[in-house]
MMTF fields as JSON, N, C-alpha, C and O atoms, coordinates in Angstrom:
{
  "mmtfVersion": "1.0.0",
  "mmtfProducer": "UNKNOWN",
  "numBonds": 451,
  "numAtoms": 452,
  "numGroups": 113,
  "numChains": 1,
  "numModels": 1,
  "chainsPerModel": [1],
  "groupsPerChain": [113],
  "chainIdList": ["A"],
  "bondAtomList": [4, 2, 8, 6, 12, 10, 16, 14, 20, 18, 24, 22, 28, 26, 32, 30, 36, 34, 40, 38, 44, 42, 48, 46, 52, 50, 56, 54, 60, 58, 64, 62, 68, 66, 72, 70, 76, 74, 80, 78, 84, 82, 88, 86, 92, 90, 96, 94, 100, 98, 104, 102, 108, 106, 112, 110, 116, 114, 120, 118, 124, 122, 128, 126, 132, 130, 136, 134, 140, 138, 144, 142, 148, 146, 152, 150, 156, 154, 160, 158, 164, 162, 168, 166, 172, 170, 176, 174, 180, 178, 184, 182, 188, 186, 192, 190, 196, 194, 200, 198, 204, 202, 208, 206, 212, 210, 216, 214, 220, 218, 224, 222, 228, 226, 232, 230, 236, 234, 240, 238, 244, 242, 248, 246, 252, 250, 256, 254, 260, 258, 264, 262, 268, 266, 272, 270, 276, 274, 280, 278, 284, 282, 288, 286, 292, 290, 296, 294, 300, 298, 304, 302, 308, 306, 312, 310, 316, 314, 320, 318, 324, 322, 328, 326, 332, 330, 336, 334, 340, 338, 344, 342, 348, 346, 352, 350, 356, 354, 360, 358, 364, 362, 368, 366, 372, 370, 376, 374, 380, 378, 384, 382, 388, 386, 392, 390, 396, 394, 400, 398, 404, 402, 408, 406, 412, 410, 416, 414, 420, 418, 424, 422, 428, 426, 432, 430, 436, 434, 440, 438, 444, 442, 448, 446],
  "bondOrderList": [1, 1, 1, 1, 1, 1, 1, 1, 1, 1, 1, 1, 1, 1, 1, 1, 1, 1, 1, 1, 1, 1, 1, 1, 1, 1, 1, 1, 1, 1, 1, 1, 1, 1, 1, 1, 1, 1, 1, 1, 1, 1, 1, 1, 1, 1, 1, 1, 1, 1, 1, 1, 1, 1, 1, 1, 1, 1, 1, 1, 1, 1, 1, 1, 1, 1, 1, 1, 1, 1, 1, 1, 1, 1, 1, 1, 1, 1, 1, 1, 1, 1, 1, 1, 1, 1, 1, 1, 1, 1, 1, 1, 1, 1, 1, 1, 1, 1, 1, 1, 1, 1, 1, 1, 1, 1, 1, 1, 1, 1, 1, 1],
  "groupList": [{"groupName": "MET", "atomNameList": ["N", "CA", "C", "O"], "elementList": ["N", "C", "C", "O"], "formalChargeList": [0, 0, 0, 0], "bondAtomList": [1, 0, 2, 1, 3, 2], "bondOrderList": [1, 1, 2], "singleLetterCode": "M", "chemCompType": "L-PEPTIDE LINKING"}, {"groupName": "VAL", "atomNameList": ["N", "CA", "C", "O"], "elementList": ["N", "C", "C", "O"], "formalChargeList": [0, 0, 0, 0], "bondAtomList": [1, 0, 2, 1, 3, 2], "bondOrderList": [1, 1, 2], "singleLetterCode": "V", "chemCompType": "L-PEPTIDE LINKING"}, {"groupName": "GLU", "atomNameList": ["N", "CA", "C", "O"], "elementList": ["N", "C", "C", "O"], "formalChargeList": [0, 0, 0, 0], "bondAtomList": [1, 0, 2, 1, 3, 2], "bondOrderList": [1, 1, 2], "singleLetterCode": "E", "chemCompType": "L-PEPTIDE LINKING"}, {"groupName": "GLN", "atomNameList": ["N", "CA", "C", "O"], "elementList": ["N", "C", "C", "O"], "formalChargeList": [0, 0, 0, 0], "bondAtomList": [1, 0, 2, 1, 3, 2], "bondOrderList": [1, 1, 2], "singleLetterCode": "Q", "chemCompType": "L-PEPTIDE LINKING"}, {"groupName": "SER", "atomNameList": ["N", "CA", "C", "O"], "elementList": ["N", "C", "C", "O"], "formalChargeList": [0, 0, 0, 0], "bondAtomList": [1, 0, 2, 1, 3, 2], "bondOrderList": [1, 1, 2], "singleLetterCode": "S", "chemCompType": "L-PEPTIDE LINKING"}, {"groupName": "ASP", "atomNameList": ["N", "CA", "C", "O"], "elementList": ["N", "C", "C", "O"], "formalChargeList": [0, 0, 0, 0], "bondAtomList": [1, 0, 2, 1, 3, 2], "bondOrderList": [1, 1, 2], "singleLetterCode": "D", "chemCompType": "L-PEPTIDE LINKING"}, {"groupName": "ARG", "atomNameList": ["N", "CA", "C", "O"], "elementList": ["N", "C", "C", "O"], "formalChargeList": [0, 0, 0, 0], "bondAtomList": [1, 0, 2, 1, 3, 2], "bondOrderList": [1, 1, 2], "singleLetterCode": "R", "chemCompType": "L-PEPTIDE LINKING"}, {"groupName": "LEU", "atomNameList": ["N", "CA", "C", "O"], "elementList": ["N", "C", "C", "O"], "formalChargeList": [0, 0, 0, 0], "bondAtomList": [1, 0, 2, 1, 3, 2], "bondOrderList": [1, 1, 2], "singleLetterCode": "L", "chemCompType": "L-PEPTIDE LINKING"}, {"groupName": "THR", "atomNameList": ["N", "CA", "C", "O"], "elementList": ["N", "C", "C", "O"], "formalChargeList": [0, 0, 0, 0], "bondAtomList": [1, 0, 2, 1, 3, 2], "bondOrderList": [1, 1, 2], "singleLetterCode": "T", "chemCompType": "L-PEPTIDE LINKING"}, {"groupName": "ILE", "atomNameList": ["N", "CA", "C", "O"], "elementList": ["N", "C", "C", "O"], "formalChargeList": [0, 0, 0, 0], "bondAtomList": [1, 0, 2, 1, 3, 2], "bondOrderList": [1, 1, 2], "singleLetterCode": "I", "chemCompType": "L-PEPTIDE LINKING"}, {"groupName": "PHE", "atomNameList": ["N", "CA", "C", "O"], "elementList": ["N", "C", "C", "O"], "formalChargeList": [0, 0, 0, 0], "bondAtomList": [1, 0, 2, 1, 3, 2], "bondOrderList": [1, 1, 2], "singleLetterCode": "F", "chemCompType": "L-PEPTIDE LINKING"}, {"groupName": "LYS", "atomNameList": ["N", "CA", "C", "O"], "elementList": ["N", "C", "C", "O"], "formalChargeList": [0, 0, 0, 0], "bondAtomList": [1, 0, 2, 1, 3, 2], "bondOrderList": [1, 1, 2], "singleLetterCode": "K", "chemCompType": "L-PEPTIDE LINKING"}, {"groupName": "ALA", "atomNameList": ["N", "CA", "C", "O"], "elementList": ["N", "C", "C", "O"], "formalChargeList": [0, 0, 0, 0], "bondAtomList": [1, 0, 2, 1, 3, 2], "bondOrderList": [1, 1, 2], "singleLetterCode": "A", "chemCompType": "L-PEPTIDE LINKING"}, {"groupName": "GLY", "atomNameList": ["N", "CA", "C", "O"], "elementList": ["N", "C", "C", "O"], "formalChargeList": [0, 0, 0, 0], "bondAtomList": [1, 0, 2, 1, 3, 2], "bondOrderList": [1, 1, 2], "singleLetterCode": "G", "chemCompType": "PEPTIDE LINKING"}, {"groupName": "PRO", "atomNameList": ["N", "CA", "C", "O"], "elementList": ["N", "C", "C", "O"], "formalChargeList": [0, 0, 0, 0], "bondAtomList": [1, 0, 2, 1, 3, 2], "bondOrderList": [1, 1, 2], "singleLetterCode": "P", "chemCompType": "L-PEPTIDE LINKING"}, {"groupName": "HIS", "atomNameList": ["N", "CA", "C", "O"], "elementList": ["N", "C", "C", "O"], "formalChargeList": [0, 0, 0, 0], "bondAtomList": [1, 0, 2, 1, 3, 2], "bondOrderList": [1, 1, 2], "singleLetterCode": "H", "chemCompType": "L-PEPTIDE LINKING"}, {"groupName": "ASN", "atomNameList": ["N", "CA", "C", "O"], "elementList": ["N", "C", "C", "O"], "formalChargeList": [0, 0, 0, 0], "bondAtomList": [1, 0, 2, 1, 3, 2], "bondOrderList": [1, 1, 2], "singleLetterCode": "N", "chemCompType": "L-PEPTIDE LINKING"}, {"groupName": "TRP", "atomNameList": ["N", "CA", "C", "O"], "elementList": ["N", "C", "C", "O"], "formalChargeList": [0, 0, 0, 0], "bondAtomList": [1, 0, 2, 1, 3, 2], "bondOrderList": [1, 1, 2], "singleLetterCode": "W", "chemCompType": "L-PEPTIDE LINKING"}],
  "groupTypeList": [0, 1, 2, 3, 2, 4, 5, 3, 6, 7, 8, 2, 9, 10, 11, 12, 12, 13, 5, 14, 8, 6, 6, 12, 9, 7, 8, 7, 7, 12, 3, 2, 13, 14, 7, 6, 1, 8, 5, 9, 12, 13, 15, 10, 5, 0, 4, 7, 16, 4, 1, 4, 11, 15, 9, 11, 1, 7, 2, 4, 12, 13, 7, 12, 8, 6, 6, 8, 2, 17, 6, 2, 15, 7, 9, 2, 7, 6, 1, 2, 5, 7, 12, 7, 1, 5, 6, 17, 10, 6, 5, 7, 6, 4, 9, 17, 12, 7, 6, 7, 2, 12, 7, 5, 15, 7, 7, 8, 13, 11, 5, 5, 8],
  "groupIdList": [1, 2, 3, 4, 5, 6, 7, 8, 9, 10, 11, 12, 13, 14, 15, 16, 17, 18, 19, 20, 21, 22, 23, 24, 25, 26, 27, 28, 29, 30, 31, 32, 33, 34, 35, 36, 37, 38, 39, 40, 41, 42, 43, 44, 45, 46, 47, 48, 49, 50, 51, 52, 53, 54, 55, 56, 57, 58, 59, 60, 61, 62, 63, 64, 65, 66, 67, 68, 69, 70, 71, 72, 73, 74, 75, 76, 77, 78, 79, 80, 81, 82, 83, 84, 85, 86, 87, 88, 89, 90, 91, 92, 93, 94, 95, 96, 97, 98, 99, 100, 101, 102, 103, 104, 105, 106, 107, 108, 109, 110, 111, 112, 113],
  "secStructList": [7, 2, 2, 2, 2, 2, 2, 2, 2, 2, 2, 2, 2, 2, 2, 2, 2, 6, 1, 2, 2, 2, 2, 2, 2, 2, 2, 2, 2, 2, 2, 2, 7, 1, 3, 3, 2, 2, 2, 2, 2, 6, 6, 1, 1, 1, 7, 2, 2, 2, 2, 2, 2, 2, 2, 2, 2, 2, 2, 2, 6, 6, 1, 3, 3, 3, 3, 3, 3, 6, 6, 3, 3, 3, 3, 3, 3, 7, 7, 6, 6, 2, 2, 2, 2, 2, 2, 2, 2, 2, 2, 2, 2, 2, 2, 2, 2, 2, 2, 2, 2, 2, 2, 2, 2, 2, 2, 2, 6, 7, 7, 7, 7],
  "xCoordList": [12.296, 10.952, 9.894, 8.921, 10.09, 9.135, 9.117, 8.058, 10.322, 10.404, 9.683, 9.031, 9.795, 9.123, 7.604, 6.874, 7.138, 5.699, 5.199, 4.133, 5.953, 5.513, 5.601, 4.801, 6.566, 6.649, 5.413, 4.856, 5.001, 3.806, 2.564, 1.69, 2.483, 1.347, 1.299, 0.232, 2.481, 2.55, 2.022, 1.274, 2.421, 1.966, 0.443, -0.206, -0.127, -1.582, -2.282, -3.3, -1.721, -2.316, -2.264, -3.256, -1.095, -0.963, -1.838, -2.384, -1.98, -2.866, -4.307, -5.009, -4.737, -6.118, -6.343, -7.38, -5.395, -5.558, -5.161, -5.266, -4.71, -4.293, -5.448, -5.25, -6.627, -7.805, -8.461, -8.675, -8.785, -9.377, -10.698, -10.963, -11.516, -12.793, -12.541, -13.196, -11.6, -11.311, -10.691, -10.975, -9.841, -9.292, -10.41, -10.4, -11.368, -12.504, -13.339, -13.827, -13.504, -14.248, -13.494, -14.106, -12.185, -11.384, -11.504, -11.64, -11.451, -11.585, -12.957, -13.081, -13.977, -15.346, -15.48, -16.079, -14.929, -15.0, -14.22, -14.632, -13.105, -12.319, -13.1, -13.049, -13.815, -14.566, -15.867, -16.224, -16.577, -17.932, -18.007, -18.971, -16.998, -17.074, -17.754, -17.92, -18.153, -18.778, -20.044, -20.876, -20.161, -21.313, -21.849, -21.121, -23.14, -23.737, -23.264, -22.917, -23.25, -22.827, -23.699, -23.192, -24.993, -25.886, -25.572, -25.705, -25.158, -24.777, -23.507, -23.394, -22.561, -21.319, -21.647, -21.147, -22.489, -22.84, -23.528, -23.403, -24.246, -24.93, -23.982, -24.41, -22.71, -21.725, -21.079, -20.271, -21.432, -20.766, -21.781, -22.907, -21.354, -22.205, -21.903, -21.412, -22.213, -22.024, -23.002, -23.647, -23.106, -24.075, -23.635, -22.46, -24.597, -24.338, -23.385, -22.509, -23.568, -22.7, -21.248, -20.338, -21.017, -19.658, -19.021, -17.849, -19.794, -19.28, -18.943, -17.921, -19.793, -19.537, -18.232, -17.487, -17.954, -16.689, -15.496, -14.488, -15.603, -14.517, -14.316, -13.186, -15.416, -15.341, -14.691, -13.9, -15.008, -14.402, -12.893, -12.151, -12.434, -10.992, -10.361, -9.299, -11.007, -10.497, -10.479, -9.55, -11.507, -11.551, -10.432, -9.777, -10.214, -9.154, -7.774, -6.888, -7.606, -6.322, -6.19, -5.135, -7.252, -7.199, -7.391, -7.093, -7.886, -8.09, -9.504, -9.769, -10.397, -11.771, -12.254, -11.755, -13.218, -13.805, -15.325, -15.85, -15.998, -17.465, -17.938, -17.465, -18.869, -19.495, -21.002, -21.528, -21.67, -23.124, -23.772, -23.452, -24.677, -25.511, -26.951, -27.49, -27.55, -28.877, -28.871, -28.236, -29.565, -29.629, -28.768, -28.749, -28.067, -27.252, -25.789, -25.239, -25.186, -23.758, -23.059, -23.305, -22.191, -21.462, -20.02, -19.382, -19.522, -18.15, -17.351, -17.737, -16.232, -15.388, -13.976, -13.477, -13.356, -11.963, -11.069, -11.307, -10.045, -9.032, -7.719, -7.184, -7.207, -6.007, -4.732, -3.635, -4.867, -3.698, -2.579, -1.419, -2.926, -1.908, -1.358, -0.334, -2.045, -1.53, -0.23, 0.51, 0.052, 1.333, 2.491, 3.58, 2.262, 3.299, 3.625, 4.79, 2.599, 2.794, 3.533, 4.457, 3.123, 3.769, 5.249, 6.107, 5.536, 6.926, 7.745, 8.895, 7.157, 7.852, 8.195, 9.315, 7.212, 7.471, 8.495, 9.33, 8.437, 9.409, 10.81, 11.75, 10.962, 12.272, 12.755, 13.933, 11.86, 12.219, 12.66, 13.639, 11.924, 12.289, 13.668, 14.448, 13.975, 15.285, 16.406, 17.483, 16.172, 17.169, 17.41, 18.555, 16.333, 16.49, 17.112, 17.873, 16.814, 17.439, 18.944, 19.699, 19.395, 20.832, 21.454, 22.55, 20.769, 21.283, 21.378, 22.363, 20.353, 20.375, 21.45, 22.083, 21.653, 22.719, 24.088, 24.945, 24.297, 25.556, 25.738, 26.846, 24.662, 24.747, 25.087, 25.9, 24.475, 24.764, 26.237, 26.876, 26.776, 28.193, 29.071, 30.089, 28.674, 29.439, 29.422, 30.452, 28.246, 28.114, 28.733, 29.263, 28.665, 29.193, 30.652, 31.295, 31.156, 32.55, 32.761, 33.897, 31.684, 31.807, 32.389, 32.106, 33.198, 33.769, 33.581, 33.929, 33.041, 32.751, 33.987, 33.899, 35.142, 36.338, 37.039, 38.059],
  "yCoordList": [-8.302, -8.791, -7.88, -8.36, -6.552, -5.611, -5.721, -5.647, -5.901, -6.037, -7.295, -7.287, -8.372, -9.62, -9.438, -9.953, -8.707, -8.462, -7.617, -7.894, -6.589, -5.765, -6.549, -6.326, -7.469, -8.341, -9.235, -9.434, -9.76, -10.613, -9.796, -10.276, -8.568, -7.693, -7.404, -7.422, -7.134, -6.881, -8.083, -7.932, -9.265, -10.485, -10.599, -10.917, -10.344, -10.407, -9.378, -9.669, -8.178, -7.108, -7.463, -7.319, -7.929, -8.272, -9.458, -9.489, -10.432, -11.566, -11.092, -11.499, -10.236, -9.743, -8.855, -8.956, -7.995, -7.053, -7.667, -7.012, -8.909, -9.562, -9.974, -10.237, -10.028, -10.436, -9.204, -8.206, -9.256, -8.092, -7.622, -6.422, -8.553, -8.155, -7.403, -6.397, -7.879, -7.188, -5.816, -4.861, -5.718, -4.394, -3.455, -2.271, -3.985, -3.168, -2.724, -1.594, -3.595, -3.231, -2.128, -1.166, -2.261, -1.229, 0.112, 1.16, 0.061, 1.291, 1.909, 3.123, 1.08, 1.547, 2.216, 3.285, 1.594, 2.168, 3.476, 4.399, 3.565, 4.806, 5.922, 7.074, 5.581, 6.586, 6.982, 8.16, 6.008, 6.241, 6.453, 7.034, 5.986, 6.008, 4.747, 3.798, 4.709, 3.508, 3.112, 3.953, 1.803, 1.285, 0.029, -0.693, -0.214, -1.463, -2.588, -2.356, -3.792, -4.95, -5.08, -5.386, -4.853, -4.968, -3.904, -4.16, -2.72, -1.673, -2.068, -1.846, -2.651, -3.118, -4.229, -4.235, -5.166, -6.31, -5.865, -6.533, -4.756, -4.247, -3.874, -3.744, -3.703, -3.337, -4.554, -4.405, -5.741, -6.946, -7.973, -8.048, -8.746, -9.794, -11.106, -12.068, -11.112, -12.316, -12.268, -11.247, -13.36, -13.446, -12.577, -12.244, -12.234, -11.473, -12.251, -11.67, -13.561, -14.41, -14.331, -14.273, -14.329, -14.237, -12.896, -12.833, -11.832, -10.499, -10.443, -9.875, -11.027, -11.065, -11.78, -11.354, -12.854, -13.576, -12.705, -12.708, -11.962, -11.048, -9.971, -9.618, -9.463, -8.434, -8.999, -8.311, -10.222, -10.848, -11.0, -10.845, -11.301, -11.381, -10.012, -9.902, -8.972, -7.607, -7.211, -6.55, -7.618, -7.336, -8.073, -7.5, -9.327, -10.115, -9.51, -9.585, -8.919, -8.3, -6.899, -6.275, -6.401, -5.064, -3.943, -2.787, -4.267, -3.248, -2.666, -1.627, -3.341, -2.864, -3.189, -4.1, -2.433, -2.676, -2.559, -1.876, -3.226, -3.231, -2.517, -2.786, -1.612, -0.972, -1.05, -1.073, -1.09, -1.238, 0.062, 0.616, 0.533, 1.688, 1.216, 0.927, 1.147, 0.578, -0.836, -1.717, -1.067, -2.428, -2.583, -3.648, -1.534, -1.582, -1.851, -1.308, -2.693, -2.972, -2.202, -2.441, -1.281, -0.481, -0.956, -1.216, -1.064, -1.481, -0.223, 0.567, -0.052, 1.121, 0.7, -0.341, 1.521, 1.314, 1.722, 2.744, 0.923, 1.269, 1.487, 0.557, 2.69, 3.005, 3.003, 3.166, 2.823, 2.923, 1.964, 2.366, 0.7, -0.297, -0.148, -0.739, 0.644, 0.869, 1.668, 1.694, 2.319, 3.014, 2.017, 2.367, 0.782, -0.256, -0.534, -0.687, -0.597, -0.836, 0.347, 0.169, 1.541, 2.748, 2.777, 3.102, 2.44, 2.425, 1.377, 1.629, 0.21, -0.85, -0.408, -0.615, 0.207, 0.699, 1.831, 1.913, 2.695, 3.795, 3.228, 3.727, 2.189, 1.553, 0.95, 1.068, 0.308, -0.243, 0.855, 0.697, 1.974, 3.078, 3.623, 3.943, 3.731, 4.272, 3.317, 3.764, 2.012, 1.028, 1.178, 1.197, 1.284, 1.427, 2.76, 2.833, 3.802, 5.1, 5.002, 5.546, 4.313, 4.125, 3.304, 3.618, 2.266, 1.429, 2.21, 2.095, 3.0, 3.789, 4.864, 5.168, 5.433, 6.431, 5.783, 6.373, 4.588, 3.874, 3.539, 3.64, 3.142, 2.851, 4.11, 4.069, 5.216, 6.49, 6.856, 7.281, 6.691, 6.983, 6.066, 6.496, 4.816, 3.855, 4.211, 4.163, 4.566, 4.864, 6.203, 6.341, 7.172, 8.496, 8.663, 9.656, 7.697, 7.782, 8.754, 9.112, 9.182, 10.101, 9.349, 8.17, 10.045, 9.464, 10.46, 11.63, 10.036, 10.932, 11.323, 12.196, 10.705, 11.031, 12.251, 12.64],
  "zCoordList": [20.72, 21.004, 20.381, 19.801, 20.505, 19.943, 18.423, 17.799, 17.819, 16.367, 15.902, 14.858, 16.669, 16.313, 16.379, 15.532, 17.383, 17.494, 16.331, 15.781, 15.95, 14.831, 13.527, 12.618, 13.424, 12.256, 12.166, 11.087, 13.289, 13.326, 12.975, 12.253, 13.481, 13.166, 11.668, 11.056, 11.082, 9.642, 8.859, 7.894, 9.289, 8.615, 8.697, 7.701, 9.867, 10.028, 9.143, 8.515, 9.104, 8.301, 6.819, 6.105, 6.357, 4.939, 4.555, 3.452, 5.448, 5.159, 5.008, 4.082, 5.915, 5.869, 4.654, 3.998, 4.351, 3.245, 1.908, 0.871, 1.922, 0.692, -0.209, -1.395, 0.339, -0.43, -1.064, -0.376, -2.365, -3.033, -2.418, -2.364, -1.959, -1.34, -0.047, 0.225, 0.751, 2.014, 1.76, 2.483, 0.728, 0.395, -0.046, 0.289, -0.793, -1.224, -0.026, 0.003, 0.953, 2.164, 2.915, 3.379, 3.034, 3.703, 2.983, 3.614, 1.661, 0.868, 1.07, 1.233, 1.058, 1.273, 2.643, 2.756, 3.672, 5.021, 5.098, 5.8, 4.389, 4.379, 3.696, 4.126, 2.64, 1.885, 2.56, 2.583, 3.108, 3.616, 5.126, 5.626, 5.85, 7.301, 7.8, 7.033, 9.066, 9.633, 8.868, 8.527, 8.61, 7.879, 8.548, 9.229, 8.339, 8.801, 7.894, 6.735, 8.416, 7.629, 6.381, 5.301, 6.519, 5.354, 4.302, 3.106, 4.736, 3.781, 3.03, 1.824, 3.747, 3.113, 2.119, 0.994, 2.545, 1.695, 0.411, -0.615, 0.451, -0.735, -1.865, -3.012, -1.56, -2.58, -3.251, -4.168, -2.797, -3.287, -3.77, -3.277, -4.733, -5.29, -4.563, -5.153, -3.272, -2.452, -1.3, -1.06, -0.601, 0.491, 1.678, 1.833, 2.481, 3.703, 4.614, 5.254, 4.66, 5.477, 5.002, 5.828, 3.695, 3.156, 3.49, 3.861, 3.356, 3.699, 5.185, 5.57, 6.016, 7.461, 7.776, 8.659, 7.065, 7.282, 6.92, 7.626, 5.827, 5.449, 6.518, 6.854, 7.039, 8.075, 9.336, 9.981, 9.689, 10.872, 10.714, 11.684, 9.506, 9.255, 9.462, 10.076, 8.954, 9.136, 10.607, 11.071, 11.331, 12.771, 13.502, 14.372, 13.156, 13.799, 13.549, 14.401, 12.385, 12.043, 12.622, 12.506, 13.243, 13.84, 12.834, 13.135, 11.641, 10.616, 10.639, 10.033, 11.337, 11.466, 12.869, 13.529, 13.293, 14.605, 14.49, 13.61, 15.38, 15.382, 16.636, 17.74, 16.448, 17.608, 17.441, 16.329, 18.564, 18.541, 18.973, 20.024, 18.156, 18.502, 18.448, 17.38, 19.6, 19.75, 19.212, 19.793, 18.114, 17.569, 16.321, 15.703, 15.956, 14.741, 15.079, 16.037, 14.274, 14.391, 13.277, 12.095, 13.663, 12.687, 12.61, 13.63, 11.397, 11.159, 10.828, 9.967, 11.528, 11.324, 10.93, 11.355, 10.121, 9.747, 10.917, 11.561, 11.184, 12.199, 11.458, 10.854, 11.499, 10.725, 11.572, 11.037, 12.861, 13.737, 13.332, 13.238, 13.093, 12.766, 11.351, 11.01, 10.533, 9.186, 9.223, 8.239, 10.349, 10.51, 10.434, 9.978, 10.875, 10.765, 9.3, 8.936, 8.47, 7.039, 6.425, 5.631, 6.794, 6.278, 6.671, 5.85, 7.909, 8.394, 7.636, 7.278, 7.394, 6.679, 5.25, 4.782, 4.558, 3.204, 3.206, 2.305, 4.2, 4.311, 4.467, 3.849, 5.286, 5.45, 4.139, 3.8, 3.402, 2.097, 1.136, 0.407, 1.14, 0.255, 0.596, -0.302, 1.883, 2.259, 1.866, 1.471, 1.967, 1.534, 0.036, -0.416, -0.724, -2.178, -2.545, -3.51, -1.813, -2.092, -1.909, -2.715, -0.855, -0.637, -1.761, -2.227, -2.193, -3.283, -4.593, -5.323, -4.882, -6.111, -6.058, -7.07, -4.89, -4.725, -4.954, -5.611, -4.426, -4.632, -6.108, -6.636, -6.773, -8.2, -8.983, -9.907, -8.622, -9.28, -9.133, -10.096, -7.922, -7.684, -8.532, -9.077, -8.637, -9.421, -10.908, -11.581, -11.405, -12.836, -13.239, -14.341, -12.35, -12.679, -12.263, -12.602, -11.538, -11.097, -9.958, -9.647, -9.334, -8.183, -7.006, -6.796, -6.25, -5.024, -3.916, -4.076, -2.799, -1.679, -0.886, -0.022, -1.149, -0.363, -0.842, -0.273]
}
């Protein structure tokens, strides 16, 4: 059950981060820290409404969060769930490392016995 939930989270994260504009917004937030929606929109050649929609997708995926300070809405990067992506890639790397090691043994004639 836990694996299925993390699989679903991965799917949500990849869907949200699959768009180049959203990846650019994530990169901007990582570099600059929390920003107002209008500040984020200033980096893109699109309407404020379009940027807001991209931000809402990131928020829904748990990659960004909105906090209010007085009358300003600040968008912040949330990196906690990115550990799931890191873990998934690490697992892939370990699978490939085992495959490459087996290929090396096959090609060099090495035998572990």
